[in-house]
Amino acid sequence: MISLSLIGSIIGINVVYVSIFSLRLILMIKGRRGVASLLAMLEVFVYLLGLNLVLQNVDNPFNMAAYCLGFGLGVYMGSRIEEYLALGYLVVQVIVNSLETDLAMKLREKGYGVTSWEADGKDGKRLVLQVLVKRKNERRLMETLNKLSPQAFIISHEPKSFKGGFWVRLTEGRRH
């Protein structure tokens, strides 16, 4: 017999479990071990609740399907939560065709830390800018770059750590 409340409980518990699992893993990678350890305890508790429900009702394939569905939804939800939290920083490298641009100055006026240098590209000299930005401010930076230099070539990546420079004053006492 199919119990919709049991199936809903299995799905819900697994969504919570896998979301916590995803966040814990991301926090561990970012070096936030204390919070990750606390989440691990909650994660195991929720996992055992869900596993207990499935194992008590293992004879019903709908329960196992609910477990799988909840697992998939949990991965999605965990990634969405992490995206919303936007933990950490990004290094955004901007390459523009003209050395005469005042893009670096305009970005600095908007509060961004910018390092710039001249580089040799396939078709001549280029201006390269490197901007360190909090992940939660990435969209705003990209919109600004699109307005100020729509033809720019942009690459972003997440640094594992950084030391010194413009950001030291802004992040003093925080973990990088």
XYZ file of N, CA, C and O in Angstrom:
704
model
N 0.837 -1.186 0.000
C 0.000 0.000 0.000
C 0.885 1.255 0.000
O 1.905 1.319 0.670
N 0.463 2.256 -0.756
C 1.222 3.493 -0.889
C 0.736 4.497 0.153
O -0.448 4.811 0.224
N 1.669 4.994 0.932
C 1.356 6.027 1.912
C 1.954 7.344 1.430
O 3.176 7.515 1.418
N 1.098 8.259 1.008
C 1.584 9.543 0.498
C 2.309 10.351 1.573
O 3.273 11.060 1.268
N 1.854 10.219 2.811
C 2.536 10.954 3.882
C 3.947 10.395 4.107
O 4.896 11.146 4.356
N 4.106 9.074 3.994
C 5.420 8.459 4.137
C 6.323 8.884 2.974
O 7.481 9.267 3.179
N 5.801 8.856 1.765
C 6.579 9.264 0.588
C 6.988 10.734 0.710
O 8.136 11.092 0.470
N 6.055 11.576 1.125
C 6.370 12.999 1.321
C 7.427 13.200 2.393
O 8.327 14.037 2.249
N 7.333 12.414 3.475
C 8.329 12.514 4.549
C 9.707 12.088 4.066
O 10.714 12.738 4.376
N 9.764 11.013 3.301
C 11.050 10.529 2.778
C 11.666 11.574 1.849
O 12.855 11.893 1.956
N 10.857 12.135 0.966
C 11.356 13.158 0.043
C 11.843 14.369 0.838
O 12.956 14.865 0.624
N 11.026 14.850 1.754
C 11.371 16.040 2.534
C 12.634 15.863 3.350
O 13.513 16.734 3.365
N 12.733 14.729 4.025
C 13.914 14.463 4.849
C 15.158 14.394 3.977
O 16.213 14.935 4.320
N 15.042 13.756 2.822
C 16.215 13.642 1.961
C 16.610 14.976 1.343
O 17.793 15.241 1.157
N 15.644 15.816 1.025
C 15.963 17.155 0.522
C 16.761 17.913 1.583
O 17.791 18.531 1.295
N 16.313 17.842 2.818
C 17.011 18.527 3.911
C 18.398 17.927 4.103
O 19.403 18.646 4.194
N 18.472 16.598 4.133
C 19.757 15.919 4.353
C 20.781 16.290 3.283
O 21.905 16.684 3.590
N 20.405 16.175 2.016
C 21.375 16.410 0.944
C 21.707 17.897 0.828
O 22.837 18.254 0.493
N 20.756 18.768 1.132
C 21.060 20.203 1.138
C 22.106 20.513 2.195
O 23.067 21.252 1.937
N 21.943 19.951 3.380
C 22.921 20.142 4.454
C 24.264 19.540 4.050
O 25.322 20.145 4.255
N 24.229 18.360 3.453
C 25.448 17.707 2.986
C 26.198 18.602 1.999
O 27.418 18.783 2.108
N 25.479 19.174 1.042
C 26.103 20.046 0.034
C 26.739 21.268 0.684
O 27.878 21.627 0.370
N 26.012 21.894 1.586
C 26.546 23.070 2.273
C 27.758 22.728 3.126
O 28.748 23.463 3.148
N 27.694 21.608 3.810
C 28.823 21.183 4.646
C 30.063 20.970 3.801
O 31.161 21.417 4.142
N 29.900 20.323 2.673
C 31.028 20.068 1.790
C 31.636 21.374 1.278
O 32.859 21.545 1.288
N 30.802 22.296 0.888
C 31.276 23.598 0.400
C 32.003 24.350 1.510
O 33.060 24.940 1.286
N 31.448 24.325 2.708
C 32.096 25.001 3.833
C 33.435 24.370 4.173
O 34.395 25.070 4.506
N 33.525 23.056 4.076
C 34.806 22.392 4.333
C 35.838 22.822 3.299
O 36.982 23.113 3.640
N 35.450 22.855 2.042
C 36.362 23.256 0.973
C 36.835 24.690 1.186
O 37.988 25.017 0.934
N 35.960 25.547 1.701
C 36.311 26.943 1.934
C 37.027 27.154 3.266
O 37.303 28.278 3.653
N 37.288 26.073 4.003
C 38.065 26.165 5.231
C 37.263 26.543 6.464
O 37.846 26.865 7.500
N 35.973 26.487 6.403
C 35.140 26.819 7.565
C 34.774 25.548 8.314
O 33.635 25.094 8.306
N 35.773 24.989 8.968
C 35.643 23.671 9.593
C 34.668 23.633 10.753
O 33.983 22.634 10.957
N 34.623 24.682 11.550
C 33.733 24.690 12.718
C 32.274 24.584 12.329
O 31.539 23.721 12.832
N 31.846 25.434 11.428
C 30.452 25.401 10.968
C 30.178 24.089 10.245
O 29.114 23.486 10.412
N 31.154 23.623 9.451
C 30.986 22.356 8.730
C 30.804 21.194 9.706
O 29.984 20.298 9.470
N 31.531 21.210 10.822
C 31.397 20.142 11.819
C 30.018 20.143 12.461
O 29.427 19.083 12.674
N 29.518 21.328 12.765
C 28.172 21.411 13.340
C 27.125 20.920 12.342
O 26.195 20.189 12.710
N 27.274 21.310 11.093
C 26.335 20.841 10.071
C 26.424 19.331 9.893
O 25.418 18.678 9.621
N 27.612 18.764 10.048
C 27.791 17.320 9.903
C 26.954 16.563 10.932
O 26.358 15.531 10.618
N 26.900 17.084 12.149
C 26.097 16.417 13.187
C 24.615 16.448 12.820
O 23.915 15.436 12.929
N 24.148 17.600 12.371
C 22.749 17.716 11.954
C 22.484 16.836 10.737
O 21.452 16.154 10.661
N 23.427 16.835 9.817
C 23.298 16.028 8.594
C 23.118 14.551 8.908
O 22.230 13.894 8.365
N 23.942 14.011 9.789
C 23.862 12.588 10.127
C 22.538 12.270 10.817
O 21.919 11.236 10.548
N 22.084 13.159 11.677
C 20.790 12.947 12.349
C 19.659 12.857 11.329
O 18.848 11.928 11.352
N 19.624 13.806 10.402
C 18.565 13.820 9.382
C 18.705 12.599 8.474
O 17.712 11.962 8.104
N 19.930 12.238 8.123
C 20.178 11.067 7.278
C 19.621 9.803 7.933
O 18.965 8.993 7.282
N 19.899 9.632 9.220
C 19.426 8.438 9.920
C 17.901 8.391 9.990
O 17.306 7.313 9.886
N 17.274 9.549 10.158
C 15.805 9.581 10.136
C 15.272 9.070 8.804
O 14.367 8.224 8.757
N 15.832 9.591 7.714
C 15.372 9.188 6.385
C 15.670 7.739 6.083
O 14.821 7.009 5.562
N 16.873 7.317 6.402
C 17.256 5.932 6.149
C 16.388 4.968 6.947
O 15.964 3.932 6.437
N 16.098 5.320 8.180
C 15.232 4.493 9.020
C 13.848 4.337 8.389
O 13.293 3.234 8.353
N 13.298 5.438 7.877
C 11.982 5.363 7.225
C 12.009 4.430 6.019
O 11.101 3.622 5.820
N 13.037 4.530 5.209
C 13.125 3.701 4.007
C 13.343 2.245 4.377
O 12.694 1.344 3.827
N 14.240 1.981 5.324
C 14.535 0.595 5.675
C 13.353 -0.105 6.350
O 13.178 -1.313 6.195
N 12.546 0.640 7.066
C 11.353 0.058 7.679
C 10.297 -0.266 6.627
O 9.411 -1.074 6.866
N 10.414 0.369 5.471
C 9.416 0.195 4.418
C 10.093 -0.136 3.083
O 9.674 0.307 2.026
N 11.141 -0.952 3.142
C 11.953 -1.254 1.967
C 11.194 -2.096 0.935
O 11.593 -2.158 -0.220
N 10.100 -2.713 1.333
C 9.343 -3.567 0.421
C 8.554 -2.773 -0.614
O 8.065 -3.330 -1.587
N 8.464 -1.461 -0.449
C 7.698 -0.638 -1.377
C 8.642 0.157 -2.279
O 9.369 1.029 -1.801
N 8.641 -0.125 -3.584
C 9.555 0.584 -4.493
C 9.269 2.092 -4.575
O 10.155 2.871 -4.916
N 8.067 2.503 -4.245
C 7.742 3.937 -4.250
C 8.530 4.681 -3.169
O 8.907 5.840 -3.350
N 8.783 4.006 -2.059
C 9.580 4.615 -0.994
C 11.023 4.819 -1.441
O 11.630 5.857 -1.168
N 11.559 3.820 -2.134
C 12.925 3.962 -2.648
C 12.980 5.038 -3.728
O 13.936 5.809 -3.799
N 11.957 5.097 -4.570
C 11.903 6.145 -5.599
C 11.808 7.522 -4.941
O 12.437 8.490 -5.394
N 11.044 7.622 -3.858
C 10.929 8.887 -3.126
C 12.288 9.284 -2.550
O 12.654 10.460 -2.565
N 13.041 8.286 -2.056
C 14.371 8.546 -1.524
C 15.273 9.117 -2.623
O 15.973 10.116 -2.421
N 15.230 8.511 -3.792
C 16.039 8.976 -4.926
C 15.617 10.373 -5.368
O 16.467 11.229 -5.642
N 14.322 10.609 -5.446
C 13.812 11.923 -5.831
C 14.249 12.983 -4.820
O 14.715 14.069 -5.193
N 14.125 12.677 -3.553
C 14.547 13.608 -2.506
C 16.030 13.892 -2.573
O 16.469 15.023 -2.353
N 16.814 12.867 -2.912
C 18.264 13.053 -3.032
C 18.576 14.037 -4.159
O 19.338 14.987 -3.990
N 17.962 13.837 -5.313
C 18.177 14.737 -6.448
C 17.731 16.154 -6.159
O 18.441 17.123 -6.468
N 16.566 16.300 -5.550
C 16.077 17.638 -5.185
C 16.992 18.291 -4.146
O 17.194 19.508 -4.167
N 17.545 17.490 -3.255
C 18.455 18.015 -2.241
C 19.736 18.568 -2.839
O 20.237 19.611 -2.408
N 20.266 17.888 -3.858
C 21.459 18.393 -4.544
C 21.135 19.757 -5.171
O 21.906 20.714 -5.045
N 19.987 19.833 -5.824
C 19.576 21.097 -6.452
C 19.404 22.197 -5.402
O 19.927 23.303 -5.550
N 18.690 21.889 -4.334
C 18.436 22.891 -3.292
C 19.735 23.325 -2.603
O 19.916 24.505 -2.318
N 20.624 22.382 -2.334
C 21.899 22.716 -1.707
C 22.708 23.673 -2.567
O 23.288 24.637 -2.060
N 22.713 23.431 -3.872
C 23.462 24.323 -4.759
C 22.806 25.695 -4.843
O 23.485 26.720 -4.926
N 21.491 25.738 -4.809
C 20.782 27.030 -4.841
C 21.035 27.820 -3.549
O 21.216 29.040 -3.588
N 21.046 27.143 -2.415
C 21.303 27.812 -1.133
C 22.725 28.375 -1.133
O 22.942 29.520 -0.740
N 23.687 27.577 -1.596
C 25.070 28.043 -1.637
C 25.201 29.238 -2.582
O 25.901 30.197 -2.291
N 24.516 29.178 -3.702
C 24.530 30.296 -4.652
C 23.952 31.553 -4.006
O 24.463 32.655 -4.189
N 22.907 31.394 -3.223
C 22.293 32.528 -2.526
C 23.247 33.106 -1.477
O 23.381 34.318 -1.362
N 23.920 32.224 -0.733
C 24.857 32.683 0.296
C 26.091 33.327 -0.327
O 26.661 34.240 0.251
N 26.498 32.845 -1.494
C 27.647 33.378 -2.246
C 28.862 33.594 -1.347
O 29.391 34.693 -1.233
N 29.305 32.534 -0.733
C 30.450 32.604 0.172
C 31.746 32.754 -0.609
O 31.922 32.174 -1.667
N 32.655 33.541 -0.096
C 33.976 33.643 -0.685
C 34.149 34.803 -1.646
O 33.345 35.741 -1.682
N 35.204 34.701 -2.413
C 35.623 35.769 -3.319
C 35.874 35.215 -4.703
O 36.065 34.012 -4.876
N 35.893 36.096 -5.674
C 36.255 35.766 -7.044
C 37.356 36.700 -7.509
O 37.393 37.867 -7.103
N 38.217 36.197 -8.359
C 39.159 37.032 -9.078
C 38.607 37.139 -10.494
O 38.375 36.126 -11.156
N 38.351 38.358 -10.916
C 37.818 38.598 -12.249
C 38.918 39.272 -13.063
O 39.418 40.335 -12.685
N 39.289 38.633 -14.154
C 40.298 39.200 -15.045
C 39.583 39.753 -16.266
O 38.779 39.068 -16.891
N 39.874 41.003 -16.574
C 39.222 41.709 -17.668
C 40.306 42.120 -18.662
O 41.290 42.748 -18.282
N 40.097 41.757 -19.914
C 41.054 42.115 -20.961
C 40.335 42.981 -21.983
O 39.313 42.572 -22.538
N 40.873 44.199 -22.191
C 40.268 45.139 -23.144
C 41.277 45.467 -24.239
O 42.493 45.403 -24.037
N 40.765 45.831 -25.401
C 41.602 46.059 -26.579
C 42.388 47.360 -26.544
O 43.355 47.503 -27.260
N 41.981 48.318 -25.760
C 42.610 49.635 -25.791
C 43.377 49.907 -24.505
O 42.865 49.682 -23.407
N 44.584 50.402 -24.654
C 45.365 50.801 -23.483
C 44.908 52.154 -22.951
O 45.232 52.532 -21.837
N 44.153 52.895 -23.730
C 43.744 54.259 -23.387
C 42.518 54.295 -22.477
O 42.083 55.357 -22.075
N 41.924 53.167 -22.180
C 40.680 53.129 -21.420
C 40.875 53.611 -19.977
O 41.937 53.424 -19.387
N 39.847 54.208 -19.445
C 39.865 54.620 -18.041
C 39.021 53.661 -17.190
O 38.523 54.018 -16.136
N 38.884 52.434 -17.680
C 38.072 51.424 -17.006
C 38.567 51.155 -15.579
O 37.763 51.082 -14.649
N 39.868 51.042 -15.398
C 40.406 50.770 -14.055
C 40.022 51.873 -13.086
O 39.583 51.608 -11.961
N 40.161 53.120 -13.528
C 39.827 54.257 -12.671
C 38.331 54.244 -12.309
O 37.956 54.458 -11.152
N 37.476 53.967 -13.292
C 36.026 53.932 -13.033
C 35.661 52.818 -12.060
O 34.800 53.001 -11.201
N 36.308 51.681 -12.197
C 36.041 50.579 -11.262
C 36.514 50.924 -9.858
O 35.843 50.627 -8.867
N 37.670 51.558 -9.766
C 38.175 51.983 -8.454
C 37.236 52.990 -7.808
O 37.013 52.954 -6.598
N 36.677 53.896 -8.600
C 35.717 54.877 -8.081
C 34.481 54.194 -7.516
O 33.828 54.713 -6.624
N 34.162 53.014 -8.033
C 33.009 52.257 -7.542
C 33.382 51.363 -6.357
O 32.564 50.589 -5.884
N 34.640 51.450 -5.897
C 35.057 50.729 -4.696
C 35.759 49.408 -4.936
O 36.076 48.702 -3.974
N 36.008 49.051 -6.177
C 36.681 47.789 -6.467
C 38.196 47.971 -6.380
O 38.724 49.003 -6.767
N 38.873 46.943 -5.897
C 40.324 46.915 -5.937
C 40.742 46.400 -7.300
O 40.353 45.305 -7.689
N 41.512 47.186 -8.031
C 41.883 46.830 -9.402
C 43.391 46.927 -9.560
O 43.995 47.927 -9.177
N 43.961 45.898 -10.116
C 45.353 45.923 -10.533
C 45.340 45.817 -12.055
O 44.616 44.985 -12.609
N 46.131 46.659 -12.718
C 46.118 46.624 -14.189
C 47.536 46.611 -14.733
O 48.470 47.084 -14.076
N 47.687 46.063 -15.930
C 48.976 46.029 -16.598
C 48.767 45.885 -18.104
O 47.715 45.469 -18.556
N 49.810 46.219 -18.822
C 49.803 46.099 -20.272
C 50.229 44.686 -20.649
O 51.128 44.114 -20.036
N 49.569 44.143 -21.670
C 49.907 42.796 -22.123
C 49.939 42.764 -23.651
O 49.403 43.657 -24.310
N 50.573 41.742 -24.183
C 50.624 41.551 -25.629
C 49.585 40.520 -26.025
O 49.629 39.377 -25.563
N 48.652 40.920 -26.889
C 47.645 40.009 -27.415
C 47.971 39.627 -28.843
O 48.952 40.109 -29.427
N 47.176 38.787 -29.441
C 47.389 38.336 -30.815
C 47.447 39.503 -31.788
O 48.259 39.526 -32.703
N 46.575 40.485 -31.572
C 46.482 41.616 -32.487
C 47.036 42.915 -31.914
O 46.665 43.998 -32.346
N 47.885 42.823 -30.915
C 48.496 44.038 -30.388
C 48.405 44.148 -28.880
O 48.123 43.184 -28.174
N 48.644 45.366 -28.416
C 48.661 45.635 -26.976
C 47.248 45.566 -26.401
O 46.280 45.972 -27.033
N 47.168 45.054 -25.191
C 45.908 44.942 -24.462
C 46.111 45.484 -23.056
O 47.229 45.500 -22.536
N 45.015 45.866 -22.427
C 45.022 46.249 -21.024
C 44.370 45.109 -20.252
O 43.263 44.669 -20.591
N 45.059 44.623 -19.235
C 44.529 43.549 -18.391
C 44.252 44.138 -17.020
O 45.095 44.826 -16.449
N 43.065 43.866 -16.517
C 42.690 44.307 -15.176
C 42.341 43.070 -14.364
O 41.704 42.149 -14.868
N 42.761 43.082 -13.133
C 42.410 42.004 -12.215
C 41.652 42.615 -11.052
O 42.134 43.550 -10.419
N 40.459 42.078 -10.803
C 39.574 42.626 -9.777
C 39.222 41.503 -8.800
O 38.771 40.437 -9.209
N 39.423 41.751 -7.512
C 39.008 40.813 -6.478
C 37.671 41.306 -5.940
O 37.544 42.462 -5.538
N 36.669 40.434 -5.955
C 35.317 40.836 -5.580
C 34.661 39.738 -4.742
O 34.937 38.551 -4.932
N 33.839 40.138 -3.788
C 33.046 39.160 -3.050
C 32.078 38.504 -4.035
O 31.538 39.164 -4.921
N 31.863 37.197 -3.874
C 30.971 36.486 -4.800
C 29.580 37.095 -4.840
O 28.946 37.128 -5.882
N 29.121 37.613 -3.696
C 27.771 38.183 -3.688
C 27.690 39.459 -4.513
O 26.598 39.900 -4.861
N 28.842 40.060 -4.841
C 28.867 41.271 -5.664
C 29.246 40.998 -7.115
O 29.418 41.938 -7.893
N 29.372 39.739 -7.489
C 29.789 39.386 -8.844
C 28.818 39.934 -9.894
O 29.250 40.516 -10.896
N 27.556 39.745 -9.705
C 26.579 40.189 -10.702
C 26.666 41.696 -10.926
O 26.647 42.169 -12.054
N 26.794 42.442 -9.835
C 26.902 43.900 -9.952
C 28.154 44.291 -10.731
O 28.121 45.180 -11.584
N 29.274 43.621 -10.464
C 30.507 43.894 -11.200
C 30.328 43.569 -12.678
O 30.719 44.360 -13.547
N 29.736 42.431 -12.981
C 29.533 42.037 -14.380
C 28.630 43.035 -15.112
O 28.876 43.366 -16.277
N 27.595 43.505 -14.445
C 26.725 44.517 -15.055
C 27.498 45.810 -15.319
O 27.355 46.429 -16.375
N 28.331 46.209 -14.361
C 29.156 47.408 -14.523
C 30.115 47.240 -15.696
O 30.255 48.139 -16.533
N 30.776 46.085 -15.772
C 31.706 45.830 -16.872
C 30.990 45.821 -18.214
O 31.517 46.320 -19.209
N 29.809 45.264 -18.237
C 29.042 45.216 -19.482
C 28.685 46.626 -19.962
O 28.691 46.900 -21.158
N 28.384 47.517 -19.020
C 28.066 48.902 -19.389
C 29.312 49.675 -19.817
O 29.290 50.412 -20.791
N 30.394 49.521 -19.058
C 31.598 50.308 -19.303
C 32.455 49.770 -20.450
O 33.134 50.540 -21.129
N 32.449 48.457 -20.642
C 33.299 47.846 -21.666
C 32.644 46.572 -22.194
O 33.079 45.459 -21.881
N 31.598 46.729 -23.018
C 30.838 45.557 -23.468
C 31.644 44.556 -24.304
O 31.274 43.392 -24.382
N 32.754 44.978 -24.901
C 33.566 44.084 -25.731
C 34.674 43.382 -24.952
O 35.443 42.614 -25.529
N 34.770 43.650 -23.657
C 35.858 43.075 -22.855
C 35.760 41.550 -22.795
O 34.670 40.979 -22.807
N 36.919 40.930 -22.741
C 37.009 39.492 -22.511
C 37.176 39.311 -21.000
O 38.086 39.897 -20.403
N 36.289 38.515 -20.390
C 36.257 38.413 -18.923
C 36.381 36.954 -18.508
O 35.683 36.087 -19.038
N 37.257 36.721 -17.545
C 37.447 35.396 -16.961
C 37.330 35.561 -15.447
O 37.876 36.503 -14.885
N 36.622 34.643 -14.791
C 36.595 34.703 -13.335
C 36.908 33.330 -12.763
O 36.603 32.306 -13.369
N 37.535 33.338 -11.608
C 37.813 32.096 -10.895
C 37.848 32.393 -9.404
O 37.981 33.538 -8.975
N 37.752 31.331 -8.636
C 37.690 31.472 -7.187
C 39.050 31.168 -6.570
O 39.559 30.061 -6.699
N 39.663 32.165 -5.908
C 40.949 31.906 -5.268
C 40.765 31.106 -3.982
O 39.766 31.275 -3.281
N 41.696 30.236 -3.701
C 41.630 29.471 -2.453
C 41.980 30.362 -1.268
O 41.373 30.274 -0.218
N 42.968 31.230 -1.449
C 43.349 32.143 -0.377
C 44.054 33.340 -0.993
O 44.442 33.309 -2.154
N 44.201 34.378 -0.201
C 44.964 35.538 -0.630
C 45.538 36.223 0.592
O 45.071 36.025 1.700
N 46.569 37.052 0.356
C 47.254 37.707 1.462
C 47.746 39.058 0.971
O 48.268 39.169 -0.129
N 47.574 40.082 1.771
C 48.108 41.400 1.454
C 47.247 42.183 0.476
O 46.209 41.736 0.032
N 47.708 43.394 0.180
C 47.050 44.223 -0.817
C 45.826 44.961 -0.297
O 45.579 45.072 0.909
N 45.066 45.467 -1.231
C 43.884 46.281 -0.993
C 42.892 45.614 -0.033
O 42.324 46.258 0.827
N 42.704 44.292 -0.174
C 41.672 43.602 0.593
C 42.043 43.354 2.037
O 41.183 43.068 2.847
N 43.301 43.438 2.390
C 43.698 43.173 3.781
C 42.985 44.133 4.721
O 42.454 43.739 5.763
N 42.938 45.406 4.365
C 42.258 46.391 5.230
C 40.756 46.115 5.342
O 40.155 46.315 6.386
N 40.163 45.646 4.253
C 38.718 45.422 4.244
C 38.304 44.128 4.918
O 37.172 43.974 5.360
N 39.207 43.166 4.967
C 38.853 41.846 5.499
C 39.619 41.511 6.764
O 39.659 40.350 7.150
N 40.260 42.468 7.374
C 41.070 42.249 8.569
C 40.279 41.429 9.603
O 39.146 41.753 9.932
N 40.880 40.363 10.066
C 40.244 39.545 11.088
C 39.313 38.483 10.533
O 38.846 37.637 11.259
N 39.028 38.502 9.245
C 38.153 37.482 8.652
C 39.008 36.401 8.019
O 40.121 36.637 7.602
N 38.431 35.229 7.875
C 39.130 34.121 7.214
C 39.028 34.327 5.711
O 38.015 34.738 5.193
N 40.083 34.026 4.977
C 40.091 34.151 3.518
C 40.056 32.776 2.912
O 40.803 31.951 3.138
